[in-house]
Coordinates of C-alpha atoms and ligand atoms in Angstrom, one line a residue:
X898 CA -8.8 14.6 -3.7
X899 CA -5.6 16.8 -3.9
X900 CA -2.1 15.5 -3.8
X901 CA 1.3 17.1 -3.6
X902 CA 4.1 15.5 -5.7
X903 CA 7.6 16.3 -4.6
X904 CA 10.0 14.9 -7.2
X905 CA 13.0 16.6 -8.8
X906 CA 13.1 14.3 -11.8
X907 CA 10.9 16.3 -14.1
X908 CA 10.0 13.4 -16.3
X909 CA 8.9 11.2 -13.4
X910 CA 7.0 14.1 -11.9
X911 CA 5.1 14.7 -15.1
X912 CA 4.3 11.0 -15.5
X913 CA 2.9 11.0 -12.0
X914 CA 0.9 14.1 -12.6
X915 CA -0.7 12.7 -15.8
X916 CA -1.5 9.4 -14.1
X917 CA -3.2 11.2 -11.1
X918 CA -5.0 13.7 -13.2
X919 CA -6.4 10.9 -15.4
X920 CA -7.9 9.7 -12.1
X921 CA -9.4 13.1 -11.5
X922 CA -7.0 13.8 -8.7
X923 CA -5.8 17.4 -8.4
X924 CA -2.0 17.6 -8.4
X925 CA 0.5 20.2 -7.2
X926 CA 4.1 19.5 -8.2
X927 CA 7.3 20.8 -6.6
X928 CA 10.9 19.9 -7.3
X929 CA 12.9 20.4 -4.2
X930 CA 12.8 19.8 -0.4
X931 CA 12.2 23.4 0.8
X932 CA 9.2 23.7 -1.6
X933 CA 7.9 20.4 -0.5
X934 CA 7.9 21.4 3.2
X935 CA 6.4 24.8 2.5
X936 CA 3.7 23.1 0.3
X937 CA 2.9 20.5 2.9
X938 CA 2.6 23.0 5.7
X939 CA 0.8 25.6 3.6
X940 CA -2.0 23.7 1.9
X941 CA -4.2 20.9 3.1
X942 CA -3.4 17.9 0.9
X943 CA -5.0 14.5 1.1
X944 CA -1.7 12.9 0.5
X945 CA 1.9 13.7 -0.4
X946 CA 4.2 11.7 -2.8
X947 CA 7.6 12.5 -1.4
X948 CA 10.8 11.5 -3.2
X949 CA 13.6 10.8 -0.8
X950 CA 16.5 12.2 -2.9
X951 CA 15.5 15.8 -3.3
X952 CA 17.8 18.8 -3.7
X953 CA 17.9 21.4 -0.9
X954 CA 16.5 19.2 1.8
X955 CA 16.0 15.4 1.4
X956 CA 12.6 13.8 1.7
X957 CA 13.3 12.2 5.1
X958 CA 14.2 15.5 6.6
X959 CA 11.0 17.1 5.1
X960 CA 8.9 14.3 6.5
X961 CA 10.6 14.6 10.0
X962 CA 9.9 18.3 10.1
X963 CA 6.3 17.8 9.0
X964 CA 5.7 15.3 11.7
X965 CA 7.5 17.5 14.3
X966 CA 5.1 20.2 13.4
X967 CA 2.2 17.8 13.9
X968 CA 1.3 17.6 10.2
X969 CA -0.3 14.2 9.8
X970 CA -0.9 14.3 6.0
X971 CA -0.4 10.7 4.7
X972 CA 3.0 10.4 3.0
X973 CA 4.0 7.9 0.3
X974 CA 7.8 7.9 0.0
X975 CA 9.5 7.2 -3.2
X976 CA 12.9 5.6 -2.9
X977 CA 15.5 4.5 -5.4
X978 CA 16.3 0.9 -5.6
X979 CA 18.6 -0.2 -2.8
X980 CA 17.8 2.6 -0.3
X981 CA 16.5 0.1 2.1
X982 CA 17.7 1.9 5.2
X983 CA 16.1 5.1 4.0
X984 CA 12.8 3.2 3.7
X985 CA 13.0 1.8 7.1
X986 CA 13.9 5.1 8.6
X987 CA 11.1 6.8 6.6
X988 CA 8.5 4.4 8.1
X989 CA 10.0 5.0 11.5
X990 CA 9.7 8.7 11.3
X991 CA 6.1 8.6 10.1
X992 CA 5.8 7.7 6.4
X993 CA 2.6 5.8 5.7
X994 CA 3.8 3.8 2.8
X995 CA 6.7 3.6 0.3
X996 CA 7.3 2.6 -3.3
X997 CA 10.7 1.7 -4.8
X998 CA 11.6 3.1 -8.2
X999 CA 10.9 2.0 -10.8
X1000 CA 7.3 1.6 -10.0
X1001 CA 4.1 1.0 -12.0
X1002 CA 1.9 4.1 -12.1
X1003 CA -1.2 2.1 -11.4
X1004 CA 0.4 0.8 -8.2
X1005 CA 1.2 4.4 -7.1
X1006 CA -2.4 5.5 -7.7
X1007 CA -3.8 2.5 -5.8
X1008 CA -1.5 3.0 -2.9
X1009 CA -2.4 6.7 -2.7
X1010 CA -6.1 5.9 -2.8
X1011 CA -5.6 3.4 0.0
X1012 CA -3.7 6.0 2.1
X1013 CA -6.4 8.5 1.7
X1014 CA -9.1 5.9 2.6
X1015 CA -7.0 4.8 5.6
X1016 CA -6.6 8.5 6.6
X1017 CA -10.3 8.8 6.8
X1018 CA -10.9 5.8 9.0
X1019 CA -9.0 4.9 12.1
X1020 CA -7.1 1.7 11.4
X1021 CA -5.3 -0.5 13.7
X1022 CA -1.7 -1.1 12.6
X1023 CA -2.1 -4.8 13.2
X1024 CA -4.8 -6.8 11.5
X1025 CA -5.7 -10.1 13.1
X1026 CA -7.7 -13.2 12.3
X1027 CA -7.3 -16.1 14.7
X1028 CA -3.5 -16.5 15.1
X1029 CA -2.8 -14.8 11.7
X1030 CA -1.6 -11.2 12.0
X1031 CA -0.6 -8.6 9.4
X1032 CA 1.4 -5.6 10.2
X1033 CA 0.3 -2.8 7.9
X1034 CA 3.4 -0.8 8.4
X1035 CA 6.2 -3.4 8.0
X1036 CA 3.9 -5.5 5.8
X1037 CA 4.9 -8.7 7.6
X1038 CA 2.5 -11.5 8.1
X1039 CA 2.7 -14.0 10.9
X1040 CA 1.0 -17.1 12.2
X1041 CA 2.0 -17.5 15.7
X1042 CA 5.8 -17.5 15.7
X1043 CA 6.1 -18.1 12.0
X1044 CA 6.7 -15.0 9.8
X1045 CA 6.0 -14.9 6.1
X1046 CA 7.4 -12.7 3.3
X1047 CA 4.8 -11.4 1.0
X1048 CA 5.2 -10.1 -2.5
X1049 CA 3.5 -6.7 -3.0
X1050 CA 0.3 -8.1 -4.6
X1051 CA 0.1 -11.0 -2.1
X1052 CA 0.2 -8.4 0.7
X1053 CA -2.6 -6.4 -0.9
X1054 CA -4.7 -9.5 -1.3
X1055 CA -4.1 -10.6 2.2
X1056 CA -4.8 -7.1 3.6
X1057 CA -8.0 -6.9 1.7
X1058 CA -9.2 -10.4 2.8
X1059 CA -8.2 -9.6 6.4
X1060 CA -10.1 -6.3 6.4
X1061 CA -13.1 -8.2 5.0
X1062 CA -12.7 -11.1 7.4
X1063 CA -15.8 -13.2 7.8
X1064 CA -17.3 -11.8 4.6
X1065 CA -17.3 -13.7 1.3
X1066 CA -15.3 -11.8 -1.3
X1067 CA -16.2 -12.4 -4.9
X1068 CA -13.5 -12.7 -7.6
X1069 CA -14.7 -9.5 -9.3
X1070 CA -14.6 -7.6 -6.0
X1071 CA -11.1 -8.9 -5.4
X1072 CA -10.0 -7.8 -8.9
X1073 CA -11.3 -4.4 -8.3
X1074 CA -9.9 -3.9 -4.8
X1075 CA -6.6 -5.6 -5.2
X1076 CA -5.8 -5.3 -8.9
X1077 CA -7.7 -2.1 -9.6
X1078 CA -9.4 -3.8 -12.5
X1079 CA -13.0 -2.8 -13.2
X1080 CA -13.4 -5.4 -15.9
X1081 CA -12.9 -9.2 -15.9
X1082 CA -9.6 -9.9 -17.6
X1083 CA -10.7 -13.4 -18.2
X1084 CA -7.8 -15.0 -16.3
X1085 CA -7.6 -17.0 -13.1
X1086 CA -5.2 -14.6 -11.6
X1087 CA -7.2 -14.3 -8.4
X1088 CA -7.2 -18.1 -7.9
X1089 CA -3.5 -18.2 -8.6
X1090 CA -2.7 -15.6 -5.9
X1091 CA -5.1 -17.2 -3.4
X1092 CA -3.3 -20.5 -4.0
X1093 CA 0.1 -18.7 -3.3
X1094 CA -1.3 -17.1 -0.2
X1095 CA -2.6 -20.5 1.0
X1096 CA 0.8 -22.0 0.5
X1097 CA 2.2 -19.4 2.9
X1098 CA -0.5 -18.9 5.5
X1099 CA -2.4 -22.2 5.6
X1100 CA -0.4 -25.1 4.1
X1101 CA 1.7 -25.9 7.2
X1102 CA -1.1 -25.3 9.7
X1103 CA -3.9 -27.5 10.8
X1104 CA -6.4 -24.8 11.2
X1105 CA -7.2 -23.4 7.8
X1106 CA -8.2 -19.8 7.5
X1107 CA -8.6 -19.1 3.8
X1108 CA -11.7 -20.9 2.5
X1109 CA -13.2 -21.2 -0.9
X1110 CA -16.9 -20.6 -1.2
X1111 CA -17.9 -22.5 -4.2
X1112 CA -19.4 -20.4 -6.9
X1113 CA -19.0 -17.2 -4.9
X1114 CA -15.3 -16.5 -4.0
X1115 CA -13.2 -16.6 -0.9
X1116 CA -13.5 -15.9 2.7
X1117 CA -10.9 -15.5 5.4
X1118 CA -12.2 -16.6 8.7
X1119 CA -11.6 -18.9 11.7
X1120 CA -13.3 -22.3 11.3
X1121 CA -15.4 -23.6 8.4
Ligands
CA1834 CA1 15.1 12.4 -6.8

């Protein structure tokens, strides 16, 4: 896996580089817009981390030109806090995901891995289980006409459960896929988040979708 990181703040760039290299991901770093565009068009990367505020040419303009030139490399935008309009515009012009600064490096790594995985398998934008839908671009969940706001981790949990719909997901698997833990932290964090999700997607609805499988884990499906 090879990733281009376009970020003009040297410290941030070097933190990202170290985090990715620790995951055995090859990293190229550049510090301005023109270099980012040249890099994206010149080398085949598995994903690009693209800061919006870049000197020379901003990240959105780099992204727009990439997509105009039919470059489909997955792009994770980095935006400063408050640049909500930029984020929305970024998704509209073809970003695959975004992270607001400040972010946790583990989250960045997990999002990148998800992007690369997604890039290798055709994925519908809208996941659906019964009348529950999840838009993987806007990250909005709905049941029928009711929309729910999801915190980042709730979104990842729901996305994972929906992609695994009908299959029982053990707590350990969920910890691995949603929290990127490969050890049992000895907390009931999964149960806590499942409860939160239930409050949102099931509590007010007669037909329950998120079921507990005693001794095994959880399954999202229509009917018992
Ligand atoms: Ca910047």
